C-alpha cells in the first residue's frame, strides 16, 4: 500500500511538472515570436507612440484612472463580501476553479488525488455520512411553549423549513396507506383523512379547525387530540389533559389492531400507525410530567415505554430518560443507560458524548481539584501532572468537543441560548442549542465541571485564548473539525447551511472552523484602498504624483529595455530578412 502511494505521488508530480513545462514553453515561444516579428509589427514605433501618449497625459487623467479603479474594486469587494457571507466561498475563486481549472489541468490532478485518497480511506473506514436532519427528542410544545415565546417577544422561534419537516413526520407517524385508498367522496367524511389534510396545512388555525372537525365526525380520533394538545393548548396542564384523552383512545385502537395485524398488509399498516400514536402520546405525557416537576413519574413512564417498545429506539427516548435521571441526580442510573447506548456500533449524539464527559468530570471536579479556580500554570502541570481520573475527564471532554464543537459556548454562556428547534443536525449548532437548553442546569449542579470544561476549551484549537496558557499538551489534542478526526468522522462541511435553515434568522449561527477571508476579498480590499489613496494624492498633489507615475513606469520598463538590448547584441539584426529568403 505504501509503495502504491509513492508511485501515485510520483505520477501526479510528473503530470503537474509536465503541464507547467508546456505552459512555460508556450510562453517562451510567444515571446520569441514577438521579438522576431518586432520589425513587421512595428513594436518599437508602437512603444514610442505609447510613451509619447503617456508623457502628454495630465494629472486629471491619473485622478480619473485611480478613482475609477477604486470604484470598480470597491464594487467587486462588496459583491465578494456578500457572496462570501451567503455561500461561504469566494465567487472569483469558485469561477476560477470551475472554468480556468480544467484549462490549467489542476482539477483533473486534484480529482485523481482525491480518488486515490478516497480509495485508501475506504479500505480503513466507511465513507463520511451526509448531513441528516433528526427530530429533536426534547422538542417543546408549540402551543404551550413556542407560541408563548412569540406572544412575549414577537419573534418566530421556528423556521418554515423546520415546521415543514414536522408536518412530514406527523404524516408519516399518524397516517397509513389505507387513508389514501378510499374514494374521494368518502375521504371528506373520514376523520383520518381530515387529519391527513390537517397535517399538511400551513396555517396553524386551519390545522386546529380541521382537528375540531375530525372530533365532530369521530370523538374517538386520537390524532386530533394530539394536534390540539401540541398547538391549541396554552398550558402544560391543558396539554397533559388532551394527551391523556389521546392515550385512552390510542390504546384502545392499539389493542384492537394488535389482534388483526396478521390478517394482511392493510391491517399491518393500521397497527403500525396505532403503535406510533401510542408511543408518541406516552412519550409526550412523560415529558409533560417532567415539565410539571413529577420527575420520578416521568422516569418510570420512559422506562416502561422503552421496555415495552424496544424497537422504537430510533426515537431516541433514552435521551429523554438521561435528562430526567440527571435532574434526579441519579448518576449511577445515568451511567447504566450510557453503558447500553454509548456503543461504537450505535449513532452518537451530543447528549451521549457530553453526558459521559459530565460523569467523568464529576468524579474529579470538586473544590480541591486544581481546575476549579482555572489558575493552573504550565510549570505546576509539569511538576504535578494529571492523575488518571483527571486525564480520563479531559479525554472525555476532548471526545465530546470533537463530536460537537459548538456546545461549550452555550454551556459556558459565552453565546446566548434560544429555544431549540423541532429538528436538529447532529454535530451542528442546532444540536448544541438543543443540548445546552436542557442540560446547562445539570452542568452547573456539578461543582467544578464547567471550570474544567472552560480550561479544556481554552486549551483546545476551538478556544479563543492562547494555547500556551493550557496546563499540558493534553488540551491540544482536539483536532480541527475539517481535519481528520481522532474518534469520529471528519467534521462535515454542510452543517452551516443546514443549521441556517433550521434556526431562526435572528440567531447568529455558530460556524466551525471559523472561515478565513478568501484571498480575493483581501486583494480587492487592498486594491480599493490603494487606488482610492492614489486618487486622493493625485488630486491634491498633481505634479509630484505625475512625476512619481512616470518614474514608476520607467522603472518597470527598464528591465524589458535592458533585455531587448542584450538580445539585439546576441542575435543578428537581419535575422528576419534571412528567414524570409529561406
Tab-separated table of C-alpha atoms in Angstrom, residues 192-568:
chain	number	residue	atom	x	y	z
A	192	UNK	CA	-58.258	10.125	9.411
A	193	UNK	CA	-58.468	11.778	6.005
A	194	UNK	CA	-59.435	15.077	7.629
A	195	UNK	CA	-56.405	14.820	9.903
A	196	UNK	CA	-54.215	13.954	6.981
A	197	UNK	CA	-55.282	17.223	5.408
A	198	UNK	CA	-54.751	18.993	8.721
A	199	UNK	CA	-51.115	17.875	8.976
A	200	UNK	CA	-50.453	19.396	5.557
A	201	UNK	CA	-51.955	22.777	6.392
A	202	UNK	CA	-49.505	25.664	6.777
A	203	UNK	CA	-51.816	27.901	8.789
A	204	UNK	CA	-51.983	26.860	12.485
A	205	UNK	CA	-55.596	27.997	12.808
A	206	UNK	CA	-56.561	25.863	9.807
A	207	UNK	CA	-54.918	22.830	11.415
A	208	UNK	CA	-56.755	23.396	14.698
A	209	UNK	CA	-60.050	23.887	12.864
A	210	UNK	CA	-59.517	20.634	10.964
A	211	UNK	CA	-58.798	18.797	14.237
A	212	UNK	CA	-62.066	20.022	15.760
A	213	UNK	CA	-63.842	18.969	12.578
A	214	UNK	CA	-62.346	15.482	12.884
A	215	UNK	CA	-63.536	15.236	16.511
A	216	UNK	CA	-67.026	16.241	15.465
A	217	UNK	CA	-67.076	13.386	12.976
A	218	UNK	CA	-65.472	10.923	15.406
A	219	UNK	CA	-64.909	11.742	19.117
A	220	UNK	CA	-62.524	8.779	19.232
A	221	UNK	CA	-59.932	10.330	16.850
A	222	UNK	CA	-56.634	10.138	18.753
A	223	UNK	CA	-54.592	12.150	16.256
A	224	UNK	CA	-56.995	15.086	16.564
A	225	UNK	CA	-56.344	15.195	20.316
A	226	UNK	CA	-52.605	15.096	19.572
A	227	UNK	CA	-52.784	18.114	17.288
A	228	UNK	CA	-54.888	20.092	19.767
A	229	UNK	CA	-52.503	19.181	22.595
A	230	UNK	CA	-49.497	20.254	20.549
A	231	UNK	CA	-50.797	23.506	19.096
A	232	UNK	CA	-54.002	24.746	20.764
A	233	UNK	CA	-53.295	24.111	24.444
A	234	UNK	CA	-51.619	27.110	26.081
A	235	UNK	CA	-50.537	25.451	29.361
A	236	UNK	CA	-48.774	22.222	30.225
A	237	UNK	CA	-51.730	21.071	32.336
A	238	UNK	CA	-54.143	21.517	29.449
A	239	UNK	CA	-51.697	19.743	27.155
A	240	UNK	CA	-51.435	16.825	29.544
A	241	UNK	CA	-55.218	16.548	29.751
A	242	UNK	CA	-55.567	16.345	25.966
A	243	UNK	CA	-52.744	13.820	25.708
A	244	UNK	CA	-54.453	11.628	28.294
A	245	UNK	CA	-57.587	11.660	26.165
A	246	UNK	CA	-55.495	10.754	23.138
A	247	UNK	CA	-53.822	7.928	25.091
A	248	UNK	CA	-57.179	6.477	26.154
A	249	UNK	CA	-58.359	6.333	22.558
A	250	UNK	CA	-54.967	5.327	21.184
A	251	UNK	CA	-54.523	2.359	23.497
A	252	UNK	CA	-57.981	1.063	22.614
A	253	UNK	CA	-57.162	1.303	18.913
A	254	UNK	CA	-53.762	-0.317	19.503
A	255	UNK	CA	-55.250	-3.337	21.283
A	256	UNK	CA	-57.901	-3.690	18.586
A	257	UNK	CA	-55.384	-3.572	15.697
A	258	UNK	CA	-52.913	-5.817	17.518
A	259	UNK	CA	-55.238	-8.765	17.210
A	260	UNK	CA	-55.817	-8.236	13.480
A	261	UNK	CA	-52.353	-7.224	12.289
A	262	UNK	CA	-51.603	-10.674	10.851
A	263	UNK	CA	-54.587	-10.681	8.510
A	264	UNK	CA	-52.811	-8.763	5.762
A	265	UNK	CA	-50.757	-5.739	4.763
A	266	UNK	CA	-53.786	-3.483	5.186
A	267	UNK	CA	-54.215	-4.402	8.867
A	268	UNK	CA	-50.467	-4.342	9.453
A	269	UNK	CA	-50.295	-0.720	8.251
A	270	UNK	CA	-53.146	0.227	10.594
A	271	UNK	CA	-51.384	-1.467	13.523
A	272	UNK	CA	-48.130	0.336	12.711
A	273	UNK	CA	-49.952	3.665	12.769
A	274	UNK	CA	-51.693	2.851	16.082
A	275	UNK	CA	-48.328	1.844	17.554
A	276	UNK	CA	-46.765	5.154	16.530
A	277	UNK	CA	-49.685	7.056	18.043
A	278	UNK	CA	-49.460	5.155	21.305
A	279	UNK	CA	-45.681	5.565	21.648
A	280	UNK	CA	-45.792	9.252	20.716
A	281	UNK	CA	-48.545	10.066	23.225
A	282	UNK	CA	-46.951	8.155	26.099
A	283	UNK	CA	-43.646	9.856	25.438
A	284	UNK	CA	-45.285	13.265	25.397
A	285	UNK	CA	-47.095	12.501	28.641
A	286	UNK	CA	-43.760	11.592	30.239
A	287	UNK	CA	-42.325	14.894	29.023
A	288	UNK	CA	-45.316	16.757	30.483
A	289	UNK	CA	-44.768	15.042	33.823
A	290	UNK	CA	-41.104	16.081	33.668
A	291	UNK	CA	-42.054	19.697	32.957
A	292	UNK	CA	-44.566	19.712	35.826
A	293	UNK	CA	-41.946	18.501	38.311
A	294	UNK	CA	-43.094	14.885	38.579
A	295	UNK	CA	-39.677	13.610	37.541
A	296	UNK	CA	-39.861	10.148	39.134
A	297	UNK	CA	-43.182	9.506	37.423
A	298	UNK	CA	-41.648	10.636	34.124
A	299	UNK	CA	-38.685	8.292	34.572
A	300	UNK	CA	-40.986	5.341	35.252
A	301	UNK	CA	-43.087	6.133	32.177
A	302	UNK	CA	-39.989	6.346	29.976
A	303	UNK	CA	-38.542	3.095	31.315
A	304	UNK	CA	-41.840	1.280	30.739
A	305	UNK	CA	-42.063	2.702	27.241
A	306	UNK	CA	-38.534	1.605	26.337
A	307	UNK	CA	-39.157	-1.848	27.799
A	308	UNK	CA	-42.484	-2.334	26.022
A	309	UNK	CA	-41.335	-0.987	22.643
A	310	UNK	CA	-37.605	-1.787	22.340
A	311	UNK	CA	-37.755	-1.478	18.546
A	312	UNK	CA	-38.645	2.214	18.801
A	313	UNK	CA	-35.093	3.168	19.810
A	314	UNK	CA	-34.893	5.279	16.656
A	315	UNK	CA	-36.979	7.882	18.529
A	316	UNK	CA	-34.078	8.310	20.993
A	317	UNK	CA	-36.297	8.003	24.068
A	318	UNK	CA	-33.153	7.222	26.070
A	319	UNK	CA	-32.112	10.874	25.714
A	320	UNK	CA	-35.302	11.930	27.488
A	321	UNK	CA	-34.531	9.357	30.175
A	322	UNK	CA	-30.948	10.616	30.616
A	323	UNK	CA	-32.120	14.196	31.105
A	324	UNK	CA	-34.731	13.165	33.675
A	325	UNK	CA	-32.239	10.994	35.581
A	326	UNK	CA	-29.755	13.883	35.684
A	327	UNK	CA	-32.500	16.022	37.193
A	328	UNK	CA	-32.884	13.391	39.923
A	329	UNK	CA	-29.060	13.302	40.272
A	330	UNK	CA	-29.256	9.529	39.769
A	331	UNK	CA	-25.787	9.396	38.253
A	332	UNK	CA	-25.427	5.624	38.645
A	333	UNK	CA	-28.588	5.090	36.601
A	334	UNK	CA	-27.317	7.554	34.001
A	335	UNK	CA	-24.088	5.569	33.755
A	336	UNK	CA	-26.105	2.399	33.253
A	337	UNK	CA	-28.033	3.990	30.368
A	338	UNK	CA	-24.783	5.225	28.817
A	339	UNK	CA	-23.259	1.756	29.090
A	340	UNK	CA	-26.069	0.495	26.881
A	341	UNK	CA	-26.286	3.285	24.313
A	342	UNK	CA	-22.740	4.677	24.218
A	343	UNK	CA	-21.630	1.842	21.980
A	344	UNK	CA	-19.336	2.042	18.971
A	345	UNK	CA	-21.985	0.449	16.744
A	346	UNK	CA	-24.713	2.941	17.711
A	347	UNK	CA	-25.012	6.518	16.435
A	348	UNK	CA	-23.671	9.157	18.762
A	349	UNK	CA	-25.234	12.425	19.863
A	350	UNK	CA	-24.266	15.443	21.922
A	351	UNK	CA	-26.341	14.076	24.808
A	352	UNK	CA	-24.375	10.825	24.849
A	353	UNK	CA	-20.916	12.379	24.497
A	354	UNK	CA	-21.342	15.347	26.832
A	355	UNK	CA	-23.182	13.346	29.491
A	356	UNK	CA	-20.294	10.869	29.533
A	357	UNK	CA	-17.917	13.818	29.906
A	358	UNK	CA	-20.052	15.244	32.715
A	359	UNK	CA	-19.897	11.981	34.661
A	360	UNK	CA	-16.125	11.773	34.212
A	361	UNK	CA	-15.751	15.405	35.288
A	362	UNK	CA	-17.960	14.798	38.325
A	363	UNK	CA	-15.518	12.162	39.564
A	364	UNK	CA	-12.718	14.713	39.857
A	365	UNK	CA	-14.303	18.185	39.727
A	366	UNK	CA	-14.544	19.012	43.419
A	367	UNK	CA	-13.290	22.085	45.232
A	368	UNK	CA	-9.897	20.540	45.811
A	369	UNK	CA	-9.463	19.957	42.089
A	370	UNK	CA	-6.850	22.390	40.697
A	371	UNK	CA	-9.016	23.276	37.713
A	372	UNK	CA	-11.746	24.610	39.963
A	373	UNK	CA	-10.078	28.021	40.011
A	374	UNK	CA	-8.817	27.685	36.420
A	375	UNK	CA	-5.449	29.097	37.569
A	376	UNK	CA	-3.060	26.372	36.561
A	377	UNK	CA	0.314	27.276	35.101
A	378	UNK	CA	2.370	25.014	32.817
A	379	UNK	CA	5.088	24.905	35.473
A	380	UNK	CA	2.716	23.393	38.027
A	381	UNK	CA	1.398	20.958	35.434
A	382	UNK	CA	4.897	19.803	34.531
A	383	UNK	CA	5.684	19.169	38.201
A	384	UNK	CA	2.376	17.710	39.324
A	385	UNK	CA	0.973	16.158	36.154
A	386	UNK	CA	-2.555	14.846	35.747
A	387	UNK	CA	-3.909	11.875	37.617
A	388	UNK	CA	-5.621	9.007	35.820
A	389	UNK	CA	-9.104	10.247	36.725
A	390	UNK	CA	-8.259	13.778	35.632
A	391	UNK	CA	-6.821	12.584	32.347
A	392	UNK	CA	-9.944	10.484	31.735
A	393	UNK	CA	-12.117	13.545	32.337
A	394	UNK	CA	-10.029	15.647	29.946
A	395	UNK	CA	-10.138	12.948	27.266
A	396	UNK	CA	-13.914	12.606	27.680
A	397	UNK	CA	-14.306	16.347	27.132
A	398	UNK	CA	-11.995	16.116	24.113
A	399	UNK	CA	-14.223	13.401	22.702
A	400	UNK	CA	-17.360	15.462	23.278
A	401	UNK	CA	-15.879	18.630	21.803
A	402	UNK	CA	-14.627	16.739	18.770
A	403	UNK	CA	-18.140	15.418	18.163
A	404	UNK	CA	-19.825	18.823	18.552
A	405	UNK	CA	-17.547	21.847	18.999
A	406	UNK	CA	-20.468	24.279	19.348
A	407	UNK	CA	-21.733	23.104	22.746
A	408	UNK	CA	-19.096	24.662	25.082
A	409	UNK	CA	-20.009	28.212	24.053
A	410	UNK	CA	-23.559	27.662	25.261
A	411	UNK	CA	-22.574	25.747	28.405
A	412	UNK	CA	-20.041	28.443	29.313
A	413	UNK	CA	-22.675	31.098	28.478
A	414	UNK	CA	-20.415	32.982	26.100
A	415	UNK	CA	-23.166	32.715	23.472
A	416	UNK	CA	-26.847	33.356	24.158
A	417	UNK	CA	-29.304	30.482	24.028
A	418	UNK	CA	-32.555	30.400	22.068
A	419	UNK	CA	-35.449	27.974	22.066
A	420	UNK	CA	-34.334	24.697	20.479
A	421	UNK	CA	-35.782	23.788	17.072
A	422	UNK	CA	-38.049	20.803	16.472
A	423	UNK	CA	-35.335	19.197	14.341
A	424	UNK	CA	-31.598	19.203	14.755
A	425	UNK	CA	-28.469	18.392	12.845
A	426	UNK	CA	-26.057	16.138	14.687
A	427	UNK	CA	-22.696	17.838	15.300
A	428	UNK	CA	-24.281	21.135	14.294
A	429	UNK	CA	-25.253	24.333	16.066
A	430	UNK	CA	-28.893	23.233	16.277
A	431	UNK	CA	-27.931	20.146	18.278
A	432	UNK	CA	-25.730	22.248	20.550
A	433	UNK	CA	-28.644	24.573	21.310
A	434	UNK	CA	-30.991	21.657	21.971
A	435	UNK	CA	-28.492	20.020	24.336
A	436	UNK	CA	-27.460	23.131	26.272
A	437	UNK	CA	-31.056	24.326	26.640
A	438	UNK	CA	-31.932	21.308	28.798
A	439	UNK	CA	-28.555	20.231	30.232
A	440	UNK	CA	-26.963	23.516	31.310
A	441	UNK	CA	-28.512	23.240	34.835
A	442	UNK	CA	-27.044	19.740	35.209
A	443	UNK	CA	-23.538	21.027	34.438
A	444	UNK	CA	-23.988	23.891	36.900
A	445	UNK	CA	-25.085	21.457	39.576
A	446	UNK	CA	-21.751	19.583	39.442
A	447	UNK	CA	-19.142	21.730	41.219
A	448	UNK	CA	-16.125	22.418	39.046
A	449	UNK	CA	-17.457	20.719	35.899
A	450	UNK	CA	-17.881	23.958	33.961
A	451	UNK	CA	-14.485	25.173	35.160
A	452	UNK	CA	-12.880	22.005	33.864
A	453	UNK	CA	-14.722	22.437	30.572
A	454	UNK	CA	-13.584	26.063	30.439
A	455	UNK	CA	-9.922	25.184	30.962
A	456	UNK	CA	-10.062	22.371	28.433
A	457	UNK	CA	-11.954	24.523	25.939
A	458	UNK	CA	-9.455	27.386	26.150
A	459	UNK	CA	-6.583	24.986	25.609
A	460	UNK	CA	-8.152	23.404	22.549
A	461	UNK	CA	-7.954	24.696	18.963
A	462	UNK	CA	-11.569	25.820	19.348
A	463	UNK	CA	-10.909	28.082	22.309
A	464	UNK	CA	-10.255	31.785	21.979
A	465	UNK	CA	-7.368	32.060	24.412
A	466	UNK	CA	-3.745	31.311	23.671
A	467	UNK	CA	-2.807	27.681	23.523
A	468	UNK	CA	0.299	28.425	25.521
A	469	UNK	CA	-1.874	29.027	28.581
A	470	UNK	CA	-3.045	25.402	28.565
A	471	UNK	CA	-1.979	23.247	31.514
A	472	UNK	CA	-0.461	20.486	29.413
A	473	UNK	CA	-0.261	19.086	25.919
A	474	UNK	CA	-3.419	17.056	26.537
A	475	UNK	CA	-5.534	20.158	25.968
A	476	UNK	CA	-4.182	20.498	22.425
A	477	UNK	CA	-5.200	17.027	21.278
A	478	UNK	CA	-8.547	18.053	19.810
A	479	UNK	CA	-8.295	18.211	16.004
A	480	UNK	CA	-9.752	20.966	13.911
A	481	UNK	CA	-13.179	19.927	12.604
A	482	UNK	CA	-12.344	19.751	8.910
A	483	UNK	CA	-9.208	17.743	9.509
A	484	UNK	CA	-9.267	14.005	10.048
A	485	UNK	CA	-10.832	13.383	13.445
A	486	UNK	CA	-9.395	11.158	16.137
A	487	UNK	CA	-12.576	9.379	17.211
A	488	UNK	CA	-15.237	10.379	14.689
A	489	UNK	CA	-15.596	11.089	11.009
A	490	UNK	CA	-14.084	14.358	9.775
A	491	UNK	CA	-16.331	17.257	10.641
A	492	UNK	CA	-18.913	17.676	7.841
A	493	UNK	CA	-18.842	20.862	5.803
A	494	UNK	CA	-22.623	21.035	5.285
A	495	UNK	CA	-23.575	21.882	8.879
A	496	UNK	CA	-23.663	25.649	8.387
A	497	UNK	CA	-26.158	25.651	5.522
A	498	UNK	CA	-28.408	23.085	7.239
A	499	UNK	CA	-28.350	24.969	10.554
A	500	UNK	CA	-29.249	28.230	8.824
A	501	UNK	CA	-32.441	26.575	7.568
A	502	UNK	CA	-33.285	25.067	10.957
A	503	UNK	CA	-32.536	28.077	13.162
A	504	UNK	CA	-34.374	31.433	13.103
A	505	UNK	CA	-32.891	34.406	11.292
A	506	UNK	CA	-32.305	36.434	14.472
A	507	UNK	CA	-29.850	33.810	15.754
A	508	UNK	CA	-26.220	34.037	14.674
A	509	UNK	CA	-25.275	30.528	13.618
A	510	UNK	CA	-22.097	29.157	15.151
A	511	UNK	CA	-19.640	28.031	12.482
A	512	UNK	CA	-16.598	25.787	12.900
A	513	UNK	CA	-13.933	26.186	11.839
A	514	UNK	CA	-14.113	29.934	11.606
A	515	UNK	CA	-13.694	30.622	7.931
A	516	UNK	CA	-10.806	32.852	6.965
A	517	UNK	CA	-11.457	35.594	4.465
A	518	UNK	CA	-10.655	34.431	0.919
A	519	UNK	CA	-7.605	35.858	-0.833
A	520	UNK	CA	-9.649	37.743	-3.409
A	521	UNK	CA	-11.586	39.658	-0.735
A	522	UNK	CA	-8.332	40.772	0.859
A	523	UNK	CA	-6.881	41.549	-2.563
A	524	UNK	CA	-9.836	43.660	-3.687
A	525	UNK	CA	-9.905	45.428	-0.319
A	526	UNK	CA	-6.228	46.332	-0.663
A	527	UNK	CA	-6.671	47.344	-4.301
A	528	UNK	CA	-9.637	49.551	-3.445
A	529	UNK	CA	-7.778	51.225	-0.587
A	530	UNK	CA	-4.564	51.794	-2.573
A	531	UNK	CA	-6.325	53.186	-5.645
A	532	UNK	CA	-8.504	55.455	-3.507
A	533	UNK	CA	-5.396	56.773	-1.764
A	534	UNK	CA	-3.638	57.344	-5.102
A	535	UNK	CA	-6.683	59.215	-6.435
A	536	UNK	CA	-6.701	61.476	-3.381
A	537	UNK	CA	-2.953	62.159	-3.541
A	538	UNK	CA	-3.064	62.825	-7.296
A	539	UNK	CA	-5.922	65.255	-6.818
A	540	UNK	CA	-4.131	67.133	-4.026
A	541	UNK	CA	-0.569	66.957	-5.437
A	542	UNK	CA	-0.871	66.596	-9.218
A	543	UNK	CA	2.690	67.447	-10.315
A	544	UNK	CA	4.619	65.333	-7.770
A	545	UNK	CA	2.290	62.363	-8.328
A	546	UNK	CA	2.675	62.703	-12.102
A	547	UNK	CA	6.430	62.601	-11.675
A	548	UNK	CA	6.090	59.556	-9.427
A	549	UNK	CA	3.919	57.811	-12.028
A	550	UNK	CA	6.413	58.452	-14.826
A	551	UNK	CA	9.279	57.271	-12.644
A	552	UNK	CA	7.339	54.135	-11.773
A	553	UNK	CA	6.617	53.360	-15.440
A	554	UNK	CA	10.268	53.933	-16.396
A	555	UNK	CA	11.368	51.634	-13.589
A	556	UNK	CA	9.024	48.883	-14.780
A	557	UNK	CA	10.049	49.155	-18.433
A	558	UNK	CA	13.808	49.430	-17.794
A	559	UNK	CA	14.358	45.638	-17.318
A	560	UNK	CA	12.471	44.967	-20.550
A	561	UNK	CA	14.547	47.540	-22.440
A	562	UNK	CA	17.728	46.057	-20.985
A	563	UNK	CA	16.677	42.553	-22.098
A	564	UNK	CA	15.888	43.782	-25.610
A	565	UNK	CA	19.307	45.462	-25.921
A	566	UNK	CA	21.077	42.279	-24.866
A	567	UNK	CA	19.081	40.201	-27.359
A	568	UNK	CA	19.905	42.611	-30.161
